[in-house]
């Protein structure tokens, strides 16, 4: 692409972003008008670099509750560096309407189709380890789906190392049972088209009836515009798959907020979708967090998102192409900003969200987990709420 064409594309994208009210200035989602209230039930932390069944616990990036067994499944984003790419099972004690404790109960490696665990990424052997980020329990049969963000290493003086993101099915012991097809725009590319490195399939959930698998991209594709900045938001994508066939059936534009945490000078950090959980066929709680890793300053918000009435953009190469027909993003309203929760001592890199069991008074519990990035200055944190409305 020529410099003139590139400049024209950047200007056109900026015009499109500025035309969307939820993406610039004060975000439309800033008002607490979702009709949902979250009552804080407590928080618990696991010890830093905790050893469990031969693994180092850390990088917990998503959580999913199995209502039939009462178990929680928690995925680690370890790329087979401290141990094999893996997930954990856990018991979360919410008796008495309080988060009393969290206990890990087991761990399993994710397995490749040949039944072996994943080796680490190696440019020397063109090996790409998964970057596990999302996990969800199938409410019909108790099986698992999980996502990997893939890999994109494009050196200036050698061949690219590319690994597509994926959505895979697995048993509750990590054995491979299948993989879902992706929309063509979500495949990795050595050119600036498709997903950015480490900004792809961050969250996955089943709808309560088990008929739909819904994934969320963390941040925009290259052709969908720049990442959020303090001045403007961005558009990323939520994709719906038919759970029976695995085929993508619809896709929607999700409006990311402008960057809602101050960034150090020269920082490239941004905010994006880190997970989602379905409340119904079209309604979701979406966790959006700012990853300001440079100064350990984290911020996370939970939004109520409704797909109903949004434009289906499945097959659309660019969400910010000014020559394409206008699109309507999904609707979102703020449920809570974790920084404003009374009694919550700190907000770390909160990356996972799930619905837990109902309390005796009928409120549904919501459980969050944080990714400590295997860093001593961060924490593995579980946070619980009871949902009203």
Short mmCIF file of C-alpha atoms in Angstrom, two decimals, residues 205-346:
data_model
loop_
_atom_site.label_atom_id
_atom_site.label_comp_id
_atom_site.label_asym_id
_atom_site.label_seq_id
_atom_site.Cartn_x
_atom_site.Cartn_y
_atom_site.Cartn_z
CA UNK A 205 -19.15 -18.44 26.48
CA UNK A 206 -22.10 -20.72 25.78
CA UNK A 207 -25.61 -19.33 25.82
CA UNK A 208 -27.64 -20.95 28.62
CA UNK A 209 -29.42 -23.32 26.22
CA UNK A 210 -26.08 -24.54 24.87
CA UNK A 211 -27.02 -23.76 21.28
CA UNK A 212 -24.60 -20.89 20.69
CA UNK A 213 -20.88 -20.45 21.32
CA UNK A 214 -19.98 -16.77 21.47
CA UNK A 215 -16.43 -15.40 21.34
CA UNK A 216 -15.01 -11.91 21.76
CA UNK A 217 -11.94 -10.39 20.16
CA UNK A 218 -9.89 -8.42 22.66
CA UNK A 219 -9.12 -5.51 20.32
CA UNK A 220 -9.64 -4.43 16.69
CA UNK A 221 -8.35 -6.21 13.64
CA UNK A 222 -5.78 -4.16 11.74
CA UNK A 223 -8.36 -3.20 9.13
CA UNK A 224 -10.91 -2.26 11.81
CA UNK A 225 -8.85 0.71 13.01
CA UNK A 226 -6.46 1.64 15.77
CA UNK A 227 -6.60 0.39 19.36
CA UNK A 228 -8.40 2.60 21.90
CA UNK A 229 -6.61 5.74 23.05
CA UNK A 230 -7.57 8.28 25.72
CA UNK A 231 -9.14 10.31 22.90
CA UNK A 232 -11.20 7.65 21.10
CA UNK A 233 -12.53 4.16 21.44
CA UNK A 234 -12.48 1.43 18.83
CA UNK A 235 -14.52 -1.39 17.31
CA UNK A 236 -13.78 -5.04 17.93
CA UNK A 237 -15.84 -8.13 17.09
CA UNK A 238 -18.16 -10.58 18.84
CA UNK A 239 -18.77 -13.78 16.86
CA UNK A 240 -21.63 -16.25 17.29
CA UNK A 241 -21.11 -19.90 16.33
CA UNK A 242 -23.73 -22.61 15.99
CA UNK A 243 -22.75 -25.02 18.78
CA UNK A 244 -23.96 -28.07 16.85
CA UNK A 245 -22.13 -27.42 13.57
CA UNK A 246 -19.42 -25.11 14.89
CA UNK A 247 -19.95 -22.76 11.95
CA UNK A 248 -19.93 -18.98 12.53
CA UNK A 249 -23.50 -17.77 12.13
CA UNK A 250 -23.29 -14.05 12.96
CA UNK A 251 -20.86 -11.36 13.99
CA UNK A 252 -21.29 -7.96 15.63
CA UNK A 253 -19.25 -4.83 16.22
CA UNK A 254 -18.49 -4.16 19.88
CA UNK A 255 -17.62 -0.54 20.79
CA UNK A 256 -14.61 -0.43 23.10
CA UNK A 257 -14.39 2.55 25.43
CA UNK A 258 -11.65 5.15 25.11
CA UNK A 259 -8.69 4.12 27.25
CA UNK A 260 -9.94 4.53 30.81
CA UNK A 261 -6.67 4.44 32.73
CA UNK A 262 -3.73 6.81 32.50
CA UNK A 263 -0.77 5.35 30.62
CA UNK A 264 2.92 6.10 31.18
CA UNK A 265 4.67 8.15 28.53
CA UNK A 266 5.55 6.00 25.56
CA UNK A 267 3.37 3.10 26.69
CA UNK A 268 1.64 0.96 24.07
CA UNK A 269 -0.88 -0.49 26.53
CA UNK A 270 -4.57 -0.29 25.76
CA UNK A 271 -7.89 -1.63 26.95
CA UNK A 272 -9.99 -4.37 25.48
CA UNK A 273 -12.50 -7.14 26.10
CA UNK A 274 -11.02 -9.75 28.42
CA UNK A 275 -14.04 -12.10 28.83
CA UNK A 276 -17.79 -12.43 28.55
CA UNK A 277 -20.55 -14.61 29.97
CA UNK A 278 -24.02 -15.12 28.53
CA UNK A 279 -27.13 -14.15 30.50
CA UNK A 280 -29.46 -15.26 27.70
CA UNK A 281 -29.68 -15.67 23.93
CA UNK A 282 -28.54 -12.10 23.14
CA UNK A 283 -27.54 -10.59 26.49
CA UNK A 284 -24.09 -10.82 28.07
CA UNK A 285 -21.94 -9.46 30.83
CA UNK A 286 -18.74 -8.26 29.18
CA UNK A 287 -15.55 -7.59 31.12
CA UNK A 288 -13.47 -4.77 29.70
CA UNK A 289 -10.14 -3.93 31.32
CA UNK A 290 -7.23 -1.60 30.78
CA UNK A 291 -3.88 -3.37 30.84
CA UNK A 292 -1.49 -0.76 32.15
CA UNK A 293 1.25 -3.21 32.99
CA UNK A 294 4.11 -0.72 33.00
CA UNK A 295 3.12 0.84 36.34
CA UNK A 296 0.88 -1.97 37.68
CA UNK A 297 -2.17 0.28 37.40
CA UNK A 298 -5.21 -1.78 36.43
CA UNK A 299 -8.81 -0.84 35.79
CA UNK A 300 -11.77 -3.07 34.92
CA UNK A 301 -15.43 -2.52 34.16
CA UNK A 302 -18.39 -4.84 33.62
CA UNK A 303 -20.96 -3.97 30.97
CA UNK A 304 -24.37 -5.36 30.06
CA UNK A 305 -24.33 -5.99 26.30
CA UNK A 306 -27.29 -6.70 24.05
CA UNK A 307 -26.80 -8.03 20.51
CA UNK A 308 -30.43 -7.50 19.53
CA UNK A 309 -30.78 -4.99 16.69
CA UNK A 310 -27.04 -4.75 15.97
CA UNK A 311 -25.78 -5.08 12.39
CA UNK A 312 -24.54 -8.53 11.42
CA UNK A 313 -21.02 -7.88 10.08
CA UNK A 314 -20.08 -11.49 9.37
CA UNK A 315 -18.06 -11.41 6.16
CA UNK A 316 -17.33 -7.69 6.32
CA UNK A 317 -13.58 -7.18 5.95
CA UNK A 318 -13.46 -3.77 7.65
CA UNK A 319 -15.72 -2.20 10.26
CA UNK A 320 -14.41 1.29 9.50
CA UNK A 321 -14.57 1.31 5.70
CA UNK A 322 -16.29 4.64 4.88
CA UNK A 323 -17.55 3.22 1.57
CA UNK A 324 -19.47 0.39 3.26
CA UNK A 325 -23.03 0.73 4.51
CA UNK A 326 -23.31 2.14 8.03
CA UNK A 327 -23.34 -0.35 10.86
CA UNK A 328 -25.00 -0.38 14.25
CA UNK A 329 -22.80 -1.73 17.06
CA UNK A 330 -24.15 -3.75 19.94
CA UNK A 331 -25.74 -1.85 22.81
CA UNK A 332 -23.80 -1.67 26.07
CA UNK A 333 -24.49 -0.12 29.45
CA UNK A 334 -22.19 0.08 32.44
CA UNK A 335 -22.97 -2.27 35.32
CA UNK A 336 -20.01 -1.47 37.56
CA UNK A 337 -16.51 -0.06 37.61
CA UNK A 338 -14.47 -2.28 39.93
CA UNK A 339 -12.55 0.76 41.15
CA UNK A 340 -15.80 2.03 42.69
CA UNK A 341 -16.73 -1.15 44.61
CA UNK A 342 -16.75 -0.49 48.38
CA UNK A 343 -14.68 -3.07 50.25
CA UNK A 344 -12.66 -4.23 47.23
CA UNK A 345 -9.09 -3.61 48.35
CA UNK A 346 -7.44 -3.56 44.93
#
